[in-house]
PDB file of C-alpha atoms in Angstrom:
ATOM      1  CA  VAL O  84      24.989  -6.191  -6.188  1.00 66.00           C
ATOM      2  CA  LYS O  85      27.771  -3.953  -7.537  1.00 73.00           C
ATOM      3  CA  LEU O  86      27.496  -0.565  -9.289  1.00 72.00           C
ATOM      4  CA  GLU O  87      30.498   0.514 -11.323  1.00 73.00           C
ATOM      5  CA  ARG O  88      31.393   2.872 -14.179  1.00 71.00           C
ATOM      6  CA  ARG O  89      32.716   1.148 -17.261  1.00 69.00           C
ATOM      7  CA  SER O  90      34.927   2.775 -19.902  1.00 65.00           C
ATOM      8  CA  GLY O  91      33.254   1.193 -22.907  1.00 61.00           C
ATOM      9  CA  LYS O  92      29.858  -0.004 -24.017  1.00 60.00           C
ATOM     10  CA  TRP O  93      27.902  -2.795 -22.374  1.00 57.00           C
ATOM     11  CA  SER O  94      29.379  -6.127 -23.397  1.00 61.00           C
ATOM     12  CA  THR O  95      28.401  -9.773 -23.266  1.00 61.00           C
ATOM     13  CA  PRO O  96      29.402 -11.453 -19.976  1.00 62.00           C
ATOM     14  CA  LYS O  97      32.631 -13.464 -20.122  1.00 65.00           C
ATOM     15  CA  ASN O  98      32.833 -17.205 -19.365  1.00 62.00           C
ATOM     16  CA  ASN O  99      34.035 -16.604 -15.805  1.00 64.00           C
ATOM     17  CA  GLU O 100      31.053 -14.293 -15.197  1.00 68.00           C
ATOM     18  CA  LYS O 101      28.235 -16.774 -15.921  1.00 67.00           C
ATOM     19  CA  ASN O 102      27.007 -16.717 -12.343  1.00 72.00           C
ATOM     20  CA  LYS O 103      26.536 -12.951 -12.461  1.00 79.00           C
ATOM     21  CA  ILE O 104      23.588 -10.996 -13.849  1.00 79.00           C
ATOM     22  CA  PHE O 105      24.395  -7.859 -15.828  1.00 75.00           C
ATOM     23  CA  PHE O 106      21.654  -5.250 -16.146  1.00 75.00           C
ATOM     24  CA  LYS O 107      22.021  -3.382 -19.439  1.00 70.00           C
ATOM     25  CA  ASN O 108      21.997   0.393 -19.064  1.00 67.00           C
ATOM     26  CA  THR O 109      19.940   2.066 -21.818  1.00 59.00           C
ATOM     27  CA  TYR O 110      20.648   5.693 -20.922  1.00 58.00           C
ATOM     28  CA  GLY O 111      24.310   6.006 -21.932  1.00 60.00           C
ATOM     29  CA  SER O 112      25.818   6.849 -18.531  1.00 67.00           C
ATOM     30  CA  ARG O 113      28.172   3.828 -18.646  1.00 71.00           C
ATOM     31  CA  LEU O 114      27.045   2.826 -15.178  1.00 75.00           C
ATOM     32  CA  GLN O 115      26.882  -0.963 -14.889  1.00 75.00           C
ATOM     33  CA  LEU O 116      24.708  -2.683 -12.276  1.00 79.00           C
ATOM     34  CA  THR O 117      25.710  -6.287 -11.630  1.00 81.00           C
ATOM     35  CA  ALA O 118      24.108  -8.932  -9.444  1.00 80.00           C
ATOM     36  CA  LEU O 119      27.061 -10.953  -8.158  1.00 78.00           C
ATOM     37  CA  GLN O 120      25.071 -14.090  -7.469  1.00 73.00           C
ATOM     38  CA  ARG O 121      22.115 -15.677  -9.198  1.00 69.00           C
ATOM     39  CA  PRO O 122      19.136 -16.465  -6.952  1.00 66.00           C
ATOM     40  CA  THR O 123      18.795 -20.154  -6.175  1.00 60.00           C
ATOM     41  CA  ILE O 124      15.066 -20.116  -5.412  1.00 60.00           C
ATOM     42  CA  ILE O 125      11.995 -18.015  -6.017  1.00 59.00           C
ATOM     43  CA  MET O 126      10.525 -17.386  -2.589  1.00 63.00           C
ATOM     44  CA  MET O 127       7.060 -16.220  -3.662  1.00 68.00           C
ATOM     45  CA  GLN O 128       5.288 -15.411  -6.920  1.00 73.00           C
ATOM     46  CA  GLY O 129       2.673 -12.695  -7.207  1.00 81.00           C
ATOM     47  CA  LYS O 130       2.259  -8.969  -6.931  1.00 87.00           C
ATOM     48  CA  ASN O 131       1.123  -6.247  -4.500  1.00 92.00           C
ATOM     49  CA  MET O 132       3.537  -7.473  -1.800  1.00 92.00           C
ATOM     50  CA  HIS O 133       5.461  -5.187   0.515  1.00 91.00           C
ATOM     51  CA  TYR O 134       8.646  -5.390   2.513  1.00 90.00           C
ATOM     52  CA  PHE O 135       8.608  -3.945   6.031  1.00 91.00           C
ATOM     53  CA  THR O 136      10.601  -4.185   9.238  1.00 88.00           C
ATOM     54  CA  ALA O 137       9.094  -5.327  12.507  1.00 86.00           C
ATOM     55  CA  SER O 138       9.584  -3.659  15.884  1.00 74.00           C
ATOM     56  CA  ALA O 139      12.575  -5.114  17.734  1.00 55.00           C
ATOM     57  CA  MET O 140      10.988  -4.893  21.187  1.00 43.00           C
ATOM     58  CA  GLY O 141       7.267  -5.307  20.563  1.00 45.00           C
ATOM     59  CA  GLY O 142       4.326  -2.963  20.624  1.00 44.00           C
ATOM     60  CA  ASP O 143       4.784  -0.934  23.808  1.00 45.00           C
ATOM     61  CA  GLY O 144       5.132   2.297  21.852  1.00 43.00           C
ATOM     62  CA  LYS O 145       8.406   3.108  23.664  1.00 47.00           C
ATOM     63  CA  ASN O 146      10.957   1.321  21.503  1.00 49.00           C
ATOM     64  CA  ASN O 147      10.854   1.727  17.767  1.00 51.00           C
ATOM     65  CA  ASN O 148      14.082  -0.088  17.034  1.00 60.00           C
ATOM     66  CA  ARG O 149      14.143  -1.764  13.649  1.00 66.00           C
ATOM     67  CA  GLY O 150      13.757  -5.509  13.844  1.00 73.00           C
ATOM     68  CA  PRO O 151      13.859  -8.265  11.242  1.00 82.00           C
ATOM     69  CA  GLY O 152      12.408  -7.863   7.755  1.00 86.00           C
ATOM     70  CA  PHE O 153       9.162  -9.378   6.539  1.00 91.00           C
ATOM     71  CA  LEU O 154       7.270  -9.592   3.259  1.00 91.00           C
ATOM     72  CA  GLU O 155       3.561  -8.789   3.503  1.00 94.00           C
ATOM     73  CA  ILE O 156       1.816 -11.169   1.101  1.00 94.00           C
ATOM     74  CA  TRP O 157      -1.835 -10.424   1.922  1.00 95.00           C
ATOM     75  CA  PRO O 158      -3.022  -7.449   4.022  1.00 96.00           C
ATOM     76  CA  GLY O 159      -6.113  -9.278   5.184  1.00 95.00           C
ATOM     77  CA  GLY O 160      -8.364 -12.294   4.972  1.00 94.00           C
ATOM     78  CA  PRO O 161      -6.187 -13.243   6.924  1.00 96.00           C
ATOM     79  CA  HIS O 162      -3.061 -11.104   7.213  1.00 97.00           C
ATOM     80  CA  GLU O 163      -0.200 -13.191   5.794  1.00 96.00           C
ATOM     81  CA  ASN O 164       3.500 -12.446   5.994  1.00 94.00           C
ATOM     82  CA  MET O 165       6.842 -14.146   5.449  1.00 90.00           C
ATOM     83  CA  HIS O 166      10.130 -13.635   7.238  1.00 87.00           C
ATOM     84  CA  MET O 167      12.766 -12.514   4.753  1.00 81.00           C
ATOM     85  CA  LYS O 168      16.518 -12.871   4.971  1.00 74.00           C
ATOM     86  CA  PHE O 169      17.948 -11.946   1.601  1.00 63.00           C
ATOM     87  CA  THR O 170      21.427 -13.308   2.273  1.00 60.00           C
ATOM     88  CA  ARG O 171      20.196 -16.890   2.640  1.00 60.00           C
ATOM     89  CA  HIS O 172      18.411 -18.721  -0.137  1.00 55.00           C
ATOM     90  CA  GLY O 173      16.152 -21.648   0.580  1.00 54.00           C
ATOM     91  CA  ASN O 174      15.882 -20.742   4.215  1.00 53.00           C
ATOM     92  CA  PRO O 175      13.469 -23.210   5.833  1.00 50.00           C
ATOM     93  CA  ASN O 176      12.206 -20.415   8.086  1.00 56.00           C
ATOM     94  CA  ASN O 177      10.768 -18.588   5.074  1.00 62.00           C
ATOM     95  CA  GLN O 178       7.269 -19.912   5.690  1.00 80.00           C
ATOM     96  CA  ILE O 179       4.045 -17.982   5.527  1.00 88.00           C
ATOM     97  CA  MET O 180       2.700 -16.918   8.911  1.00 93.00           C
ATOM     98  CA  LYS O 181      -0.930 -16.005   9.352  1.00 95.00           C
ATOM     99  CA  ALA O 182      -2.472 -13.647  11.897  1.00 96.00           C
ATOM    100  CA  MET O 183      -3.889 -15.587  14.827  1.00 95.00           C
ATOM    101  CA  LYS O 184      -6.803 -13.304  15.700  1.00 95.00           C
ATOM    102  CA  SER O 185      -9.914 -12.595  13.637  1.00 94.00           C
ATOM    103  CA  GLU O 186     -10.011  -9.274  11.864  1.00 95.00           C
ATOM    104  CA  PRO O 187     -12.087  -6.452  13.393  1.00 95.00           C
ATOM    105  CA  ASN O 188     -15.088  -5.024  11.625  1.00 94.00           C
ATOM    106  CA  ALA O 189     -14.600  -1.966   9.408  1.00 95.00           C
ATOM    107  CA  SER O 190     -14.785   1.286  11.330  1.00 95.00           C
ATOM    108  CA  PHE O 191     -17.600   2.599   9.135  1.00 92.00           C
ATOM    109  CA  PRO O 192     -20.013   1.013   6.632  1.00 87.00           C
ATOM    110  CA  THR O 193     -19.843   1.775   2.903  1.00 83.00           C
ATOM    111  CA  LEU O 194     -22.092   1.224  -0.084  1.00 73.00           C
ATOM    112  CA  ASP O 195     -20.314  -2.000  -1.075  1.00 70.00           C
ATOM    113  CA  ALA O 196     -22.210  -3.766   1.738  1.00 69.00           C
ATOM    114  CA  GLN O 197     -24.255  -6.623   0.364  1.00 66.00           C
ATOM    115  CA  LYS O 198     -28.020  -6.437   0.894  1.00 68.00           C
ATOM    116  CA  ASN O 199     -30.686  -9.121   0.609  1.00 68.00           C
ATOM    117  CA  GLY O 200     -30.805 -10.466  -2.963  1.00 65.00           C
ATOM    118  CA  GLN O 201     -27.785  -8.514  -4.124  1.00 71.00           C
ATOM    119  CA  LEU O 202     -24.695 -10.153  -5.591  1.00 74.00           C
ATOM    120  CA  PRO O 203     -21.365  -9.258  -4.032  1.00 79.00           C
ATOM    121  CA  LEU O 204     -19.987  -6.111  -5.609  1.00 83.00           C
ATOM    122  CA  LEU O 205     -16.271  -6.415  -4.763  1.00 88.00           C
ATOM    123  CA  ILE O 206     -13.781  -9.261  -4.745  1.00 88.00           C
ATOM    124  CA  ASP O 207     -13.588 -11.184  -1.458  1.00 90.00           C
ATOM    125  CA  ARG O 208     -10.137 -10.198  -0.277  1.00 93.00           C
ATOM    126  CA  ASP O 209      -8.042  -7.056   0.072  1.00 94.00           C
ATOM    127  CA  SER O 210      -4.836  -6.769  -1.943  1.00 95.00           C
ATOM    128  CA  GLY O 211      -1.844  -4.725  -0.851  1.00 95.00           C
ATOM    129  CA  SER O 212      -1.347  -1.135  -1.973  1.00 96.00           C
ATOM    130  CA  ALA O 213       1.338   0.431   0.246  1.00 96.00           C
ATOM    131  CA  CYS O 214       2.911  -0.366   3.596  1.00 94.00           C
ATOM    132  CA  CYS O 215       3.915   0.785   6.202  1.00 93.00           C
ATOM    133  CA  VAL O 216       4.317   3.780   8.534  1.00 95.00           C
ATOM    134  CA  SER O 217       4.344   3.888  12.300  1.00 94.00           C
ATOM    135  CA  ILE O 218       1.348   5.292  14.207  1.00 96.00           C
ATOM    136  CA  ARG O 219       0.456   5.769  17.855  1.00 94.00           C
ATOM    137  CA  TRP O 220      -2.723   3.943  18.842  1.00 96.00           C
ATOM    138  CA  LYS O 221      -4.794   3.940  21.993  1.00 89.00           C
ATOM    139  CA  GLY O 222      -7.803   1.692  22.567  1.00 78.00           C
ATOM    140  CA  SER O 223     -11.101   2.705  24.111  1.00 65.00           C
ATOM    141  CA  GLY O 224     -10.136   1.622  27.624  1.00 52.00           C
ATOM    142  CA  LYS O 225     -13.664   0.436  28.403  1.00 49.00           C
ATOM    143  CA  THR O 226     -12.388  -3.015  29.347  1.00 42.00           C
ATOM    144  CA  THR O 227      -8.960  -4.330  30.173  1.00 41.00           C
ATOM    145  CA  LYS O 228      -7.710  -6.311  27.175  1.00 53.00           C
ATOM    146  CA  TYR O 229      -4.243  -7.355  26.174  1.00 47.00           C
ATOM    147  CA  ASN O 230      -2.496  -7.596  22.859  1.00 53.00           C
ATOM    148  CA  SER O 231      -0.244 -10.404  21.611  1.00 52.00           C
ATOM    149  CA  ASN O 232       2.774  -9.459  23.734  1.00 49.00           C
ATOM    150  CA  GLY O 233       0.784  -8.900  26.953  1.00 50.00           C
ATOM    151  CA  ALA O 234       0.550  -5.110  26.863  1.00 49.00           C
ATOM    152  CA  ASN O 235      -2.647  -3.381  27.962  1.00 53.00           C
ATOM    153  CA  ARG O 236      -4.601  -2.439  24.850  1.00 55.00           C
ATOM    154  CA  SER O 237      -6.050   0.689  26.485  1.00 63.00           C
ATOM    155  CA  GLU O 238      -2.521   2.141  26.787  1.00 82.00           C
ATOM    156  CA  GLU O 239      -0.943   4.023  23.895  1.00 89.00           C
ATOM    157  CA  ARG O 240       1.169   1.736  21.744  1.00 92.00           C
ATOM    158  CA  HIS O 241       2.970   1.573  18.455  1.00 93.00           C
ATOM    159  CA  LEU O 242       1.283   0.019  15.365  1.00 96.00           C
ATOM    160  CA  LEU O 243       2.071  -0.137  11.658  1.00 96.00           C
ATOM    161  CA  LEU O 244      -0.392   1.339   9.147  1.00 97.00           C
ATOM    162  CA  GLY O 245      -0.840   0.504   5.467  1.00 97.00           C
ATOM    163  CA  PHE O 246      -3.228   0.886   2.561  1.00 98.00           C
ATOM    164  CA  SER O 247      -5.066  -1.950   0.822  1.00 97.00           C
ATOM    165  CA  HIS O 248      -7.571  -2.056  -2.018  1.00 96.00           C
ATOM    166  CA  ARG O 249     -10.352  -4.039  -3.653  1.00 94.00           C
ATOM    167  CA  LYS O 250     -11.945  -3.850  -7.075  1.00 92.00           C
ATOM    168  CA  THR O 251     -15.231  -4.922  -8.588  1.00 88.00           C
ATOM    169  CA  ARG O 252     -15.599  -8.517  -9.535  1.00 81.00           C
ATOM    170  CA  ARG O 253     -14.847  -9.998 -12.924  1.00 75.00           C
ATOM    171  CA  GLY O 254     -17.961 -10.436 -14.996  1.00 65.00           C
ATOM    172  CA  ALA O 255     -19.530  -7.179 -13.800  1.00 60.00           C
ATOM    173  CA  ARG O 256     -21.221  -5.168 -16.507  1.00 64.00           C
ATOM    174  CA  ALA O 257     -18.995  -2.769 -18.378  1.00 63.00           C
ATOM    175  CA  ALA O 258     -20.241   0.372 -16.565  1.00 61.00           C
ATOM    176  CA  ILE O 259     -18.869  -0.849 -13.226  1.00 67.00           C
ATOM    177  CA  GLN O 260     -15.866  -2.885 -14.286  1.00 74.00           C
ATOM    178  CA  TYR O 261     -12.477  -1.977 -12.818  1.00 83.00           C
ATOM    179  CA  ASN O 262     -13.797   0.239 -10.050  1.00 90.00           C
ATOM    180  CA  TYR O 263     -11.261   0.490  -7.231  1.00 94.00           C
ATOM    181  CA  VAL O 264     -11.667   1.445  -3.569  1.00 95.00           C
ATOM    182  CA  SER O 265      -9.104   1.663  -0.766  1.00 96.00           C
ATOM    183  CA  ARG O 266      -8.933   1.335   3.001  1.00 97.00           C
ATOM    184  CA  VAL O 267      -6.356   1.850   5.728  1.00 98.00           C
ATOM    185  CA  TYR O 268      -5.520  -0.855   8.258  1.00 98.00           C
ATOM    186  CA  ALA O 269      -3.265  -1.089  11.310  1.00 98.00           C
ATOM    187  CA  PHE O 270      -1.541  -4.112  12.763  1.00 97.00           C
ATOM    188  CA  GLU O 271       0.759  -5.095  15.615  1.00 96.00           C
ATOM    189  CA  PRO O 272       4.434  -4.595  14.679  1.00 94.00           C
ATOM    190  CA  PHE O 273       5.547  -8.087  15.733  1.00 93.00           C
ATOM    191  CA  PRO O 274       4.611 -11.640  14.673  1.00 92.00           C
ATOM    192  CA  PRO O 275       1.997 -12.841  13.973  1.00 94.00           C
ATOM    193  CA  PHE O 276       1.044  -9.242  12.995  1.00 96.00           C
ATOM    194  CA  ASN O 277      -2.580  -9.347  14.112  1.00 97.00           C
ATOM    195  CA  ILE O 278      -4.831  -6.718  12.546  1.00 97.00           C
ATOM    196  CA  VAL O 279      -6.007  -4.214  15.182  1.00 97.00           C
ATOM    197  CA  ALA O 280      -8.242  -1.880  13.172  1.00 97.00           C
ATOM    198  CA  ARG O 281      -9.595  -1.418   9.625  1.00 97.00           C
ATOM    199  CA  SER O 282     -11.389   1.513   8.034  1.00 97.00           C
ATOM    200  CA  GLY O 283     -14.305   1.262   5.619  1.00 95.00           C
ATOM    201  CA  PHE O 284     -13.655   1.728   1.932  1.00 95.00           C
ATOM    202  CA  PHE O 285     -13.112   5.140   0.356  1.00 94.00           C
ATOM    203  CA  CYS O 286     -11.814   6.684  -2.873  1.00 94.00           C
ATOM    204  CA  LEU O 287      -9.157   9.324  -3.607  1.00 94.00           C
ATOM    205  CA  GLY O 288      -9.810  12.299  -5.832  1.00 90.00           C
ATOM    206  CA  PHE O 289      -8.791  13.931  -9.085  1.00 87.00           C
ATOM    207  CA  ALA O 290      -6.433  16.917  -9.163  1.00 78.00           C
ATOM    208  CA  PRO O 291      -7.646  19.355  -6.475  1.00 62.00           C
ATOM    209  CA  HIS O 292      -9.571  22.562  -6.899  1.00 49.00           C
ATOM    210  CA  HIS O 293      -7.560  25.732  -6.591  1.00 45.00           C
ATOM    211  CA  GLY O 294      -7.248  26.872  -2.990  1.00 41.00           C
ATOM    212  CA  SER O 295      -8.240  23.523  -1.436  1.00 42.00           C
ATOM    213  CA  SER O 296      -6.167  22.450   1.530  1.00 40.00           C
ATOM    214  CA  ILE O 297      -7.391  18.829   1.534  1.00 39.00           C
ATOM    215  CA  VAL O 298      -8.612  16.418  -1.088  1.00 40.00           C
ATOM    216  CA  ASN O 299     -12.217  15.316  -0.648  1.00 39.00           C
ATOM    217  CA  ALA O 300     -13.538  13.085  -3.332  1.00 36.00           C
ATOM    218  CA  SER O 301     -17.185  13.689  -2.400  1.00 36.00           C
ATOM    219  CA  SER O 302     -17.135  17.496  -2.498  1.00 35.00           C
ATOM    220  CA  SER O 303     -16.421  20.266  -4.985  1.00 36.00           C
ATOM    221  CA  SER O 304     -16.328  24.037  -4.948  1.00 36.00           C
ATOM    222  CA  SER O 305     -17.940  26.188  -7.605  1.00 37.00           C
ATOM    223  CA  ASP O 306     -16.381  29.343  -6.155  1.00 41.00           C
ATOM    224  CA  ASN O 307     -12.811  28.407  -7.100  1.00 43.00           C
ATOM    225  CA  SER O 308     -11.388  27.820 -10.569  1.00 48.00           C
ATOM    226  CA  ASP O 309     -10.311  24.241 -11.213  1.00 53.00           C
ATOM    227  CA  GLU O 310      -6.525  24.096 -10.998  1.00 51.00           C
ATOM    228  CA  SER O 311      -6.427  20.967 -13.168  1.00 52.00           C
ATOM    229  CA  MET O 312      -7.863  22.933 -16.114  1.00 54.00           C
ATOM    230  CA  HIS O 313      -4.729  25.144 -16.161  1.00 55.00           C
ATOM    231  CA  SER O 314      -2.257  22.263 -16.162  1.00 61.00           C
ATOM    232  CA  ASP O 315       0.093  21.773 -19.132  1.00 61.00           C
ATOM    233  CA  ASN O 316      -0.454  18.039 -18.800  1.00 64.00           C
ATOM    234  CA  GLU O 317      -3.317  17.017 -21.080  1.00 64.00           C
ATOM    235  CA  GLN O 318      -3.732  13.786 -19.124  1.00 64.00           C
ATOM    236  CA  ILE O 319      -4.821  15.802 -16.066  1.00 67.00           C
ATOM    237  CA  TRP O 320      -7.510  17.935 -17.665  1.00 66.00           C
ATOM    238  CA  GLY O 321      -8.474  15.622 -20.541  1.00 71.00           C
ATOM    239  CA  ALA O 322     -10.868  12.698 -20.964  1.00 74.00           C
ATOM    240  CA  VAL O 323      -9.420  10.930 -17.901  1.00 81.00           C
ATOM    241  CA  ASN O 324     -11.815  12.972 -15.755  1.00 81.00           C
ATOM    242  CA  ASP O 325     -14.814  11.416 -17.502  1.00 84.00           C
ATOM    243  CA  TYR O 326     -14.157   7.999 -15.976  1.00 89.00           C
ATOM    244  CA  LYS O 327     -15.640   8.159 -12.502  1.00 91.00           C
ATOM    245  CA  LEU O 328     -16.349   5.640  -9.767  1.00 91.00           C
ATOM    246  CA  LYS O 329     -19.801   4.021  -9.919  1.00 86.00           C
ATOM    247  CA  PHE O 330     -21.383   1.812  -7.284  1.00 81.00           C
ATOM    248  CA  ARG O 331     -24.977   0.502  -7.236  1.00 78.00           C
ATOM    249  CA  GLY O 332     -26.256   3.238  -9.572  1.00 80.00           C
ATOM    250  CA  THR O 333     -24.441   6.122  -7.834  1.00 85.00           C
ATOM    251  CA  GLN O 334     -21.573   8.017  -9.450  1.00 89.00           C
ATOM    252  CA  TYR O 335     -18.872   9.619  -7.252  1.00 90.00           C
ATOM    253  CA  ASP O 336     -16.572  12.525  -7.973  1.00 90.00           C
ATOM    254  CA  CYS O 337     -13.406  10.446  -7.925  1.00 91.00           C
ATOM    255  CA  PRO O 338     -11.665   8.279 -10.525  1.00 92.00           C
ATOM    256  CA  ARG O 339     -12.876   4.845 -11.463  1.00 93.00           C
ATOM    257  CA  ILE O 340      -9.354   3.626 -10.820  1.00 93.00           C
ATOM    258  CA  HIS O 341      -7.157   5.046  -8.081  1.00 95.00           C
ATOM    259  CA  PHE O 342      -4.243   3.028  -6.847  1.00 95.00           C
ATOM    260  CA  VAL O 343      -2.089   3.930  -3.854  1.00 97.00           C
ATOM    261  CA  THR O 344       1.528   3.225  -4.729  1.00 95.00           C
ATOM    262  CA  GLY O 345       3.469   4.596  -1.753  1.00 95.00           C
ATOM    263  CA  ILE O 346       3.341   5.983   1.764  1.00 96.00           C
ATOM    264  CA  ALA O 347       6.254   7.543   3.634  1.00 95.00           C
ATOM    265  CA  GLU O 348       6.822   9.888   6.557  1.00 95.00           C
ATOM    266  CA  LYS O 349       7.571  13.487   5.614  1.00 95.00           C
ATOM    267  CA  ILE O 350      11.184  14.408   6.296  1.00 94.00           C
ATOM    268  CA  GLY O 351      11.315  16.676   9.329  1.00 94.00           C
ATOM    269  CA  ASP O 352       7.696  15.965  10.329  1.00 95.00           C
ATOM    270  CA  GLU O 353       7.081  12.391  11.428  1.00 93.00           C
ATOM    271  CA  GLU O 354       3.418  13.197  12.177  1.00 96.00           C
ATOM    272  CA  THR O 355       2.704  13.777   8.468  1.00 97.00           C
ATOM    273  CA  VAL O 356       2.847  11.233   5.671  1.00 97.00           C
ATOM    274  CA  ILE O 357       3.159  11.642   1.915  1.00 97.00           C
ATOM    275  CA  ILE O 358       0.853   9.397  -0.066  1.00 97.00           C
ATOM    276  CA  SER O 359       1.298   8.758  -3.780  1.00 96.00           C
ATOM    277  CA  TYR O 360      -1.369   7.305  -6.021  1.00 96.00           C
ATOM    278  CA  GLY O 361      -2.317   6.937  -9.661  1.00 93.00           C
ATOM    279  CA  VAL O 362      -5.471   8.358 -11.284  1.00 92.00           C
ATOM    280  CA  ASN O 363      -7.176   6.165 -13.884  1.00 91.00           C
ATOM    281  CA  ASP O 364      -3.755   4.775 -14.853  1.00 89.00           C
ATOM    282  CA  CYS O 365      -3.057   8.123 -16.526  1.00 86.00           C
ATOM    283  CA  TYR O 366      -1.237  10.463 -14.136  1.00 86.00           C
ATOM    284  CA  PRO O 367       0.246  10.380 -10.633  1.00 89.00           C
ATOM    285  CA  ARG O 368      -0.662  12.481  -7.593  1.00 91.00           C
ATOM    286  CA  MET O 369       0.969  13.048  -4.225  1.00 92.00           C
ATOM    287  CA  MET O 370      -0.560  14.569  -1.105  1.00 93.00           C
ATOM    288  CA  GLU O 371       0.384  15.263   2.489  1.00 95.00           C
ATOM    289  CA  VAL O 372      -1.902  13.830   5.154  1.00 96.00           C
ATOM    290  CA  PRO O 373      -1.619  14.110   8.949  1.00 97.00           C
ATOM    291  CA  LYS O 374      -1.242  10.761  10.669  1.00 97.00           C
ATOM    292  CA  ASN O 375      -3.981  11.644  13.134  1.00 96.00           C
ATOM    293  CA  PHE O 376      -6.432  11.913  10.226  1.00 97.00           C
ATOM    294  CA  LEU O 377      -5.551   8.405   9.095  1.00 97.00           C
ATOM    295  CA  VAL O 378      -5.913   7.148  12.639  1.00 97.00           C
ATOM    296  CA  SER O 379      -9.336   8.773  12.862  1.00 96.00           C
ATOM    297  CA  LEU O 380     -10.440   6.681   9.870  1.00 96.00           C
ATOM    298  CA  LEU O 381      -9.692   3.542  11.888  1.00 97.00           C
ATOM    299  CA  LYS O 382     -12.040   4.437  14.744  1.00 94.00           C
ATOM    300  CA  PRO O 383     -15.855   4.268  14.666  1.00 88.00           C
TER     301      PRO O 383
END
């Protein structure tokens, strides 16, 4: 691509520019973004996919060099990824690779678990939300087991962590339609990217109460005034707060729809991540979370 400043208004491409794609600028800055070559093939259609880079040396936790790029297509059921090389179109190596090992059980049970006679509450497969950040992981050490590259699993190693989500099934009655839950998962940073650990499902909260240091969707404080009620943004303190998560007759103090859109390490503090998510498709939120808290969700 090429970014340049043009002297005049956006104009129709000339005959000798047919193989280029011009993106019209609607904000009047006269900056012109141009794709110099049209794509020759669509690699994959869909949504909720994420680009990440693998570890160059494997999962020993000692070398975090950036390796080749991959596109995460499904975060589970099984974990599916595709090697991406953007400079080559139609690359025969761009084939989907699936994790070779079965996925571990969730680290804790949640109320979506199906009981005798109950219909499944959620869709069958996780979809991607945000990926990925590096974490340090150490197994239980009770037995000597080895990961895909031969390293001892009981030793500390480097994994990649992401967020995935599920929602209630189509056809559910109106009161429980479009209810979203999330989980975190961790996988080996080299092909075939086997899943190492998964949390149970959880929800993320509305705008926090004044004075809170951490968001907890299942708790509230009557001693502090609600900071969201003093916001200038009507979307934060308005009717959006009436739409709450409901599962099997229980209502929770978190939005019916929350959707994690990004995760990144905090600049200057690689042990803290910044998570962004949307609340009921009405307003965005961001929060800082220690990596060790996310890791704790992955362990029973």
